[in-house]
Short mmCIF file of C-alpha atoms in Angstrom, two decimals:
data_model
loop_
_atom_site.label_atom_id
_atom_site.label_comp_id
_atom_site.label_asym_id
_atom_site.label_seq_id
_atom_site.Cartn_x
_atom_site.Cartn_y
_atom_site.Cartn_z
CA MET A 1 -18.82 -62.00 -35.74
CA SER A 2 -21.47 -59.22 -36.33
CA ASP A 3 -19.01 -56.91 -37.72
CA LEU A 4 -17.45 -59.42 -39.85
CA ALA A 5 -20.97 -60.50 -41.28
CA SER A 6 -21.78 -56.72 -41.86
CA VAL A 7 -18.49 -56.20 -43.82
CA LEU A 8 -19.08 -59.28 -45.87
CA GLY A 9 -22.88 -58.29 -46.62
CA VAL A 10 -24.09 -61.64 -45.06
CA THR A 11 -25.76 -62.81 -42.00
CA ARG A 12 -24.00 -64.25 -38.89
CA PRO A 13 -25.42 -67.63 -39.50
CA THR A 14 -23.88 -67.54 -42.86
CA VAL A 15 -20.47 -66.73 -41.48
CA TYR A 16 -20.73 -69.55 -38.88
CA ALA A 17 -21.79 -72.01 -41.65
CA TRP A 18 -18.43 -71.10 -43.46
CA LEU A 19 -16.41 -71.65 -40.41
CA ALA A 20 -18.30 -75.04 -40.14
CA GLY A 21 -16.96 -75.99 -43.52
CA GLN A 22 -19.64 -74.63 -46.01
CA GLU A 23 -18.17 -72.98 -49.11
CA PRO A 24 -18.85 -69.28 -49.56
CA LYS A 25 -20.19 -68.60 -53.08
CA GLY A 26 -19.93 -65.94 -55.75
CA GLU A 27 -19.40 -62.50 -54.73
CA ALA A 28 -18.61 -63.53 -51.15
CA VAL A 29 -15.43 -65.23 -52.37
CA ILE A 30 -14.29 -62.22 -54.17
CA ARG A 31 -15.08 -60.05 -51.20
CA ILE A 32 -13.21 -62.32 -48.83
CA GLN A 33 -10.13 -62.32 -51.12
CA GLN A 34 -10.16 -58.50 -51.33
CA LEU A 35 -10.44 -58.12 -47.59
CA SER A 36 -7.70 -60.82 -47.02
CA ARG A 37 -5.31 -58.72 -49.31
CA ALA A 38 -6.18 -55.64 -47.34
CA ALA A 39 -5.62 -57.41 -44.09
CA ASP A 40 -2.22 -58.54 -45.41
CA LYS A 41 -1.21 -54.92 -46.04
CA PHE A 42 -2.41 -53.80 -42.56
CA HIS A 43 -0.43 -56.66 -41.05
CA GLN A 44 2.75 -55.81 -42.96
CA ALA A 45 2.42 -52.14 -41.88
CA ASN A 46 2.71 -53.41 -38.22
CA ILE A 47 0.13 -51.03 -37.03
CA ILE A 48 0.16 -51.03 -33.13
CA ARG A 49 -3.25 -51.48 -31.53
CA LEU A 50 -5.12 -51.48 -34.63
CA ASP A 51 -7.96 -53.03 -32.84
CA LYS A 52 -8.42 -49.77 -30.92
CA LEU A 53 -8.65 -47.87 -34.17
CA VAL A 54 -11.12 -49.92 -36.06
CA ASN A 55 -14.20 -48.30 -34.72
CA ARG A 56 -12.89 -44.81 -34.18
CA PRO A 57 -14.18 -42.13 -36.67
CA ILE A 58 -10.76 -40.90 -37.74
CA LEU A 59 -11.11 -40.96 -41.65
CA ASN A 60 -13.36 -37.85 -42.32
CA GLY A 61 -15.81 -38.89 -39.60
CA ARG A 62 -15.79 -42.55 -40.64
CA SER A 63 -14.18 -45.57 -38.95
CA LEU A 64 -12.15 -48.20 -40.74
CA LEU A 65 -15.01 -50.53 -40.23
CA ASP A 66 -17.35 -48.04 -41.96
CA ILE A 67 -15.05 -48.08 -45.01
CA LEU A 68 -14.71 -51.96 -44.89
CA ARG A 69 -18.50 -52.05 -45.41
CA THR A 70 -18.31 -50.19 -48.63
CA ASP A 71 -16.70 -50.94 -51.92
CA GLU A 72 -13.92 -48.54 -51.07
CA ASP A 73 -10.29 -49.67 -50.97
CA PRO A 74 -9.42 -49.70 -47.25
CA VAL A 75 -5.64 -49.59 -48.03
CA GLU A 76 -6.13 -46.05 -49.10
CA ALA A 77 -6.69 -45.20 -45.31
CA LEU A 78 -3.59 -47.15 -44.37
CA ALA A 79 -1.13 -44.27 -44.16
CA THR A 80 -3.45 -42.21 -42.13
CA ILE A 81 -4.30 -44.98 -39.70
CA LYS A 82 -0.56 -45.74 -39.41
CA ALA A 83 0.35 -42.22 -38.63
CA ILE A 84 -2.33 -41.99 -35.99
CA ALA A 85 -1.30 -45.40 -34.37
CA ASP A 86 2.41 -44.34 -34.36
CA LYS A 87 1.68 -40.85 -32.86
CA GLU A 88 -0.43 -42.61 -29.99
CA ALA A 89 2.19 -45.13 -29.33
CA GLN A 90 4.84 -42.27 -29.09
CA THR A 91 2.46 -40.61 -26.55
CA ARG A 92 2.23 -43.66 -24.56
CA ARG A 93 5.97 -44.07 -24.39
CA GLU A 94 6.56 -40.51 -23.09
CA PRO A 95 6.88 -39.95 -19.30
CA LYS A 96 3.66 -38.55 -17.97
CA SER A 97 5.68 -35.54 -16.63
CA VAL A 98 6.73 -34.33 -20.06
CA GLY A 99 5.85 -30.75 -20.30
CA LYS A 100 4.62 -30.42 -16.84
CA HIS A 101 6.39 -28.62 -13.92
CA LEU A 102 6.90 -31.08 -11.05
CA ARG A 103 6.83 -29.45 -7.67
CA SER A 104 8.55 -30.72 -4.75
CA LEU A 105 6.99 -31.90 -1.52
CA ASP A 106 8.68 -28.88 0.20
CA ASP A 107 6.84 -26.52 -2.28
CA VAL A 108 3.41 -28.15 -1.67
CA LEU A 109 3.96 -28.10 2.21
CA GLY A 110 5.09 -24.57 2.07
CA GLU A 111 2.07 -23.45 0.35
CA SER A 112 -0.04 -25.27 2.69
CA SER A 113 1.72 -23.51 5.60
CA VAL A 114 1.16 -20.25 4.10
CA ALA A 115 -2.51 -20.87 3.48
CA ILE A 116 -2.81 -21.80 7.11
CA TYR A 117 -1.04 -18.96 8.30
CA GLU A 118 -3.01 -16.55 6.21
CA ARG A 119 -6.25 -17.85 7.60
CA SER A 120 -5.09 -17.37 11.20
#
């Protein structure tokens, strides 16, 4: 709720008042509409685990949340965030052993035996 209030440039009690039925006024309505359109575009992009990227400083040292607090168009960051999310999703799908040499139990035990023999 604090992040939402910060992005909208209002206090938390104001956001809670809106949720309780009080109508936002003036520039708040315009800002809410802008953010809603941006949110729709991010939703359409189907960004996997966007919640994990919102606070990460991946946009020239700034996070998506930082950009949302400004007058910048967050949709300009959409392609970058989508690419990062897709790459991380691909990494999570790869087997952990990709690129690593797996040793057999015989190899490991053989090394232990040699180390014990050398110490004797």
